[in-house]
mmCIF file of C-alpha atoms in Angstrom:
data_model
loop_
_atom_site.group_PDB
_atom_site.id
_atom_site.type_symbol
_atom_site.label_atom_id
_atom_site.label_comp_id
_atom_site.label_asym_id
_atom_site.label_seq_id
_atom_site.Cartn_x
_atom_site.Cartn_y
_atom_site.Cartn_z
ATOM 1 C CA ALA A 1 -28.053 4.668 -24.170
ATOM 2 C CA LYS A 2 -27.412 1.982 -26.708
ATOM 3 C CA GLY A 3 -25.276 -0.851 -25.210
ATOM 4 C CA THR A 4 -25.989 -0.174 -21.648
ATOM 5 C CA LEU A 5 -27.072 -2.954 -19.495
ATOM 6 C CA GLN A 6 -30.382 -2.377 -17.744
ATOM 7 C CA PRO A 7 -31.074 -4.207 -14.352
ATOM 8 C CA GLY A 8 -34.046 -6.401 -14.024
ATOM 9 C CA ASP A 9 -34.588 -7.983 -17.314
ATOM 10 C CA SER A 10 -31.746 -10.573 -17.075
ATOM 11 C CA PRO A 11 -32.502 -14.297 -16.796
ATOM 12 C CA TYR A 12 -29.410 -14.613 -14.845
ATOM 13 C CA VAL A 13 -30.063 -15.023 -10.906
ATOM 14 C CA PRO A 14 -26.909 -14.941 -8.729
ATOM 15 C CA PRO A 15 -26.732 -17.803 -6.434
ATOM 16 C CA VAL A 16 -27.508 -17.256 -2.665
ATOM 17 C CA VAL A 17 -24.181 -16.911 -0.669
ATOM 18 C CA GLU A 18 -24.218 -19.207 2.259
ATOM 19 C CA ALA A 19 -23.187 -17.558 5.409
ATOM 20 C CA THR A 20 -19.816 -19.172 6.675
ATOM 21 C CA SER A 21 -17.231 -18.205 9.257
ATOM 22 C CA LEU A 22 -14.573 -18.079 6.281
ATOM 23 C CA ARG A 23 -15.122 -17.060 2.730
ATOM 24 C CA PHE A 24 -12.172 -17.615 0.375
ATOM 25 C CA PRO A 25 -9.413 -18.008 2.927
ATOM 26 C CA ALA A 26 -6.306 -17.091 0.923
ATOM 27 C CA ASP A 27 -3.568 -17.601 3.278
ATOM 28 C CA ALA A 28 -2.854 -18.781 6.923
ATOM 29 C CA ALA A 29 -0.040 -18.869 9.418
ATOM 30 C CA LEU A 30 0.290 -21.032 12.643
ATOM 31 C CA LEU A 31 0.495 -19.045 15.781
ATOM 32 C CA GLU A 32 1.455 -20.320 19.188
ATOM 33 C CA GLY A 33 -0.731 -22.450 21.182
ATOM 34 C CA GLY A 34 -2.206 -23.909 17.886
ATOM 35 C CA HIS A 35 -4.301 -20.921 16.827
ATOM 36 C CA VAL A 36 -4.287 -19.895 13.112
ATOM 37 C CA LEU A 37 -4.098 -16.404 11.580
ATOM 38 C CA VAL A 38 -6.301 -16.416 8.192
ATOM 39 C CA ALA A 39 -6.324 -13.920 5.475
ATOM 40 C CA ASP A 40 -10.182 -14.212 4.713
ATOM 41 C CA ALA A 41 -10.392 -12.532 1.344
ATOM 42 C CA GLY A 42 -14.114 -13.086 0.942
ATOM 43 C CA HIS A 43 -14.916 -11.379 4.149
ATOM 44 C CA ASP A 44 -12.271 -8.564 3.583
ATOM 45 C CA ARG A 45 -10.518 -9.184 7.011
ATOM 46 C CA VAL A 46 -7.791 -11.169 8.887
ATOM 47 C CA VAL A 47 -9.063 -13.507 11.668
ATOM 48 C CA GLU A 48 -7.323 -15.534 14.453
ATOM 49 C CA LEU A 49 -9.115 -18.973 14.823
ATOM 50 C CA ASP A 50 -8.735 -21.030 18.067
ATOM 51 C CA VAL A 51 -8.105 -24.896 17.792
ATOM 52 C CA ASP A 52 -11.804 -25.535 17.458
ATOM 53 C CA GLY A 53 -11.872 -23.117 14.311
ATOM 54 C CA GLU A 54 -13.754 -20.419 16.084
ATOM 55 C CA VAL A 55 -13.122 -16.886 15.430
ATOM 56 C CA VAL A 56 -11.151 -15.340 18.384
ATOM 57 C CA ARG A 57 -10.183 -11.992 17.101
ATOM 58 C CA GLU A 58 -10.549 -10.137 13.690
ATOM 59 C CA TRP A 59 -9.189 -7.178 11.687
ATOM 60 C CA GLY A 60 -11.274 -5.300 9.107
ATOM 61 C CA GLY A 61 -10.822 -2.386 7.026
ATOM 62 C CA MET A 62 -9.101 -4.641 4.280
ATOM 63 C CA ASN A 63 -10.267 -5.485 0.751
ATOM 64 C CA GLU A 64 -9.323 -8.956 -0.312
ATOM 65 C CA PRO A 65 -6.373 -9.651 1.641
ATOM 66 C CA ASN A 66 -4.576 -12.439 -0.153
ATOM 67 C CA GLY A 67 -1.404 -12.867 1.645
ATOM 68 C CA LEU A 68 0.220 -12.725 5.170
ATOM 69 C CA CYS A 69 3.226 -13.673 6.950
ATOM 70 C CA LEU A 70 4.482 -13.589 10.490
ATOM 71 C CA VAL A 71 7.667 -11.871 11.819
ATOM 72 C CA GLY A 72 8.064 -12.330 15.680
ATOM 73 C CA HIS A 73 4.394 -11.180 17.035
ATOM 74 C CA THR A 74 3.835 -9.036 14.020
ATOM 75 C CA ALA A 75 1.674 -10.180 11.157
ATOM 76 C CA TYR A 76 2.277 -8.484 7.635
ATOM 77 C CA VAL A 77 -0.893 -8.525 5.451
ATOM 78 C CA ALA A 78 -0.875 -8.049 1.604
ATOM 79 C CA ASP A 79 -4.180 -6.094 1.561
ATOM 80 C CA THR A 80 -4.504 -6.929 -2.133
ATOM 81 C CA ALA A 81 -7.405 -4.740 -3.434
ATOM 82 C CA ASN A 82 -6.518 -1.566 -1.330
ATOM 83 C CA HIS A 83 -3.093 -1.951 -2.726
ATOM 84 C CA GLN A 84 -1.512 -1.708 0.522
ATOM 85 C CA LEU A 85 0.799 -3.566 3.116
ATOM 86 C CA LYS A 86 -0.374 -3.610 6.595
ATOM 87 C CA SER A 87 0.946 -4.903 9.901
ATOM 88 C CA ILE A 88 -0.859 -6.287 12.786
ATOM 89 C CA ASP A 89 0.590 -6.284 16.397
ATOM 90 C CA LEU A 90 -0.640 -9.662 17.667
ATOM 91 C CA GLU A 91 0.223 -8.380 21.230
ATOM 92 C CA THR A 92 -1.866 -5.391 21.528
ATOM 93 C CA GLY A 93 -4.081 -6.164 18.426
ATOM 94 C CA ASP A 94 -3.213 -2.838 16.868
ATOM 95 C CA GLY A 95 -3.084 -2.692 12.906
ATOM 96 C CA TYR A 96 -1.233 -0.250 10.892
ATOM 97 C CA CYS A 97 -1.075 0.618 7.268
ATOM 98 C CA MET A 98 2.709 0.560 6.218
ATOM 99 C CA SER A 99 2.570 1.762 2.642
ATOM 100 C CA ASN A 100 0.499 5.061 3.400
ATOM 101 C CA ASN A 101 1.655 8.019 5.537
ATOM 102 C CA SER A 102 -0.461 10.886 4.720
ATOM 103 C CA ARG A 103 1.115 13.092 7.271
ATOM 104 C CA ASP A 104 4.500 13.060 5.642
ATOM 105 C CA GLY A 105 3.018 12.628 2.187
ATOM 106 C CA LEU A 106 4.595 9.171 1.600
ATOM 107 C CA ASN A 107 1.601 7.471 0.203
ATOM 108 C CA ARG A 108 2.358 4.516 -2.074
ATOM 109 C CA GLU A 109 0.099 2.132 -4.078
ATOM 110 C CA LEU A 110 1.318 -1.421 -4.255
ATOM 111 C CA SER A 111 -0.674 -3.052 -6.801
ATOM 112 C CA TYR A 112 -1.713 -6.493 -5.842
ATOM 113 C CA PRO A 113 1.163 -7.032 -3.234
ATOM 114 C CA SER A 114 2.342 -10.294 -1.972
ATOM 115 C CA VAL A 115 4.486 -10.514 1.188
ATOM 116 C CA LEU A 116 6.973 -13.009 2.618
ATOM 117 C CA PRO A 117 9.252 -13.063 5.609
ATOM 118 C CA GLY A 118 13.033 -13.136 5.255
ATOM 119 C CA PRO A 119 15.638 -13.820 7.928
ATOM 120 C CA ASP A 120 16.116 -11.435 10.806
ATOM 121 C CA GLY A 121 12.879 -9.696 10.288
ATOM 122 C CA ASP A 122 13.258 -8.686 6.882
ATOM 123 C CA LEU A 123 10.303 -8.698 4.375
ATOM 124 C CA HIS A 124 10.159 -9.211 0.752
ATOM 125 C CA VAL A 125 7.375 -7.661 -0.974
ATOM 126 C CA ALA A 126 6.306 -8.300 -4.590
ATOM 127 C CA TYR A 127 3.686 -6.219 -6.420
ATOM 128 C CA THR A 128 2.681 -5.265 -10.133
ATOM 129 C CA TYR A 129 3.974 -2.046 -11.283
ATOM 130 C CA HIS A 130 1.627 -0.052 -13.235
ATOM 131 C CA ARG A 131 0.010 -3.382 -14.056
ATOM 132 C CA ARG A 132 2.772 -3.987 -16.479
ATOM 133 C CA ALA A 133 5.668 -5.540 -14.485
ATOM 134 C CA ILE A 134 6.438 -7.435 -11.325
ATOM 135 C CA LYS A 135 8.694 -5.535 -8.911
ATOM 136 C CA HIS A 136 10.363 -7.013 -5.764
ATOM 137 C CA VAL A 137 11.432 -4.888 -2.866
ATOM 138 C CA HIS A 138 13.524 -6.184 -0.036
ATOM 139 C CA LEU A 139 12.648 -4.158 3.190
ATOM 140 C CA THR A 140 15.533 -4.817 5.944
ATOM 141 C CA ALA A 141 14.448 -5.399 9.618
ATOM 142 C CA ASP A 142 15.237 -1.785 10.377
ATOM 143 C CA VAL A 143 13.241 -0.311 7.709
ATOM 144 C CA VAL A 144 10.485 -2.572 8.495
ATOM 145 C CA ASP A 145 10.569 -1.555 12.209
ATOM 146 C CA ARG A 146 10.499 2.259 10.929
ATOM 147 C CA LEU A 147 7.538 1.707 8.756
ATOM 148 C CA ARG A 148 5.444 -0.181 11.386
ATOM 149 C CA ARG A 149 6.019 2.691 13.928
ATOM 150 C CA SER A 150 5.423 5.602 11.602
ATOM 151 C CA PRO A 151 1.879 7.061 11.802
ATOM 152 C CA SER A 152 -0.435 5.706 8.995
ATOM 153 C CA ARG A 153 -3.128 8.643 9.133
#
């Protein structure tokens, strides 16, 4: 069809991507003991690095996570391109999607979310609404706890 790009005839050759332990680290938080939690947007994951910068643990299933924050032993992740808010229990290693609950029909898209901790376990979530306006949601600690424990399947 006219106007359709055809592969193979372009003079453009994409650069070879070097294998690295991190690719586009978007956000980080300091953990106890000097470890660092990193939203590794280029590898679609969150990783825990030890004091030497080696990966100790990782959580995948994300798409360009661009923000994270800590509240106690829980990391909250803005899973940007999946349009979700996720939590990671750093004591057990379990991860949960907080913005989707298919069992109860409570699925919510948070376009390009960002997350910050508030006092006493609160969370502040900002996201684009229909890609036209920025919305802010203040989640109190009891709501955060309820969302963290609700099934996300």
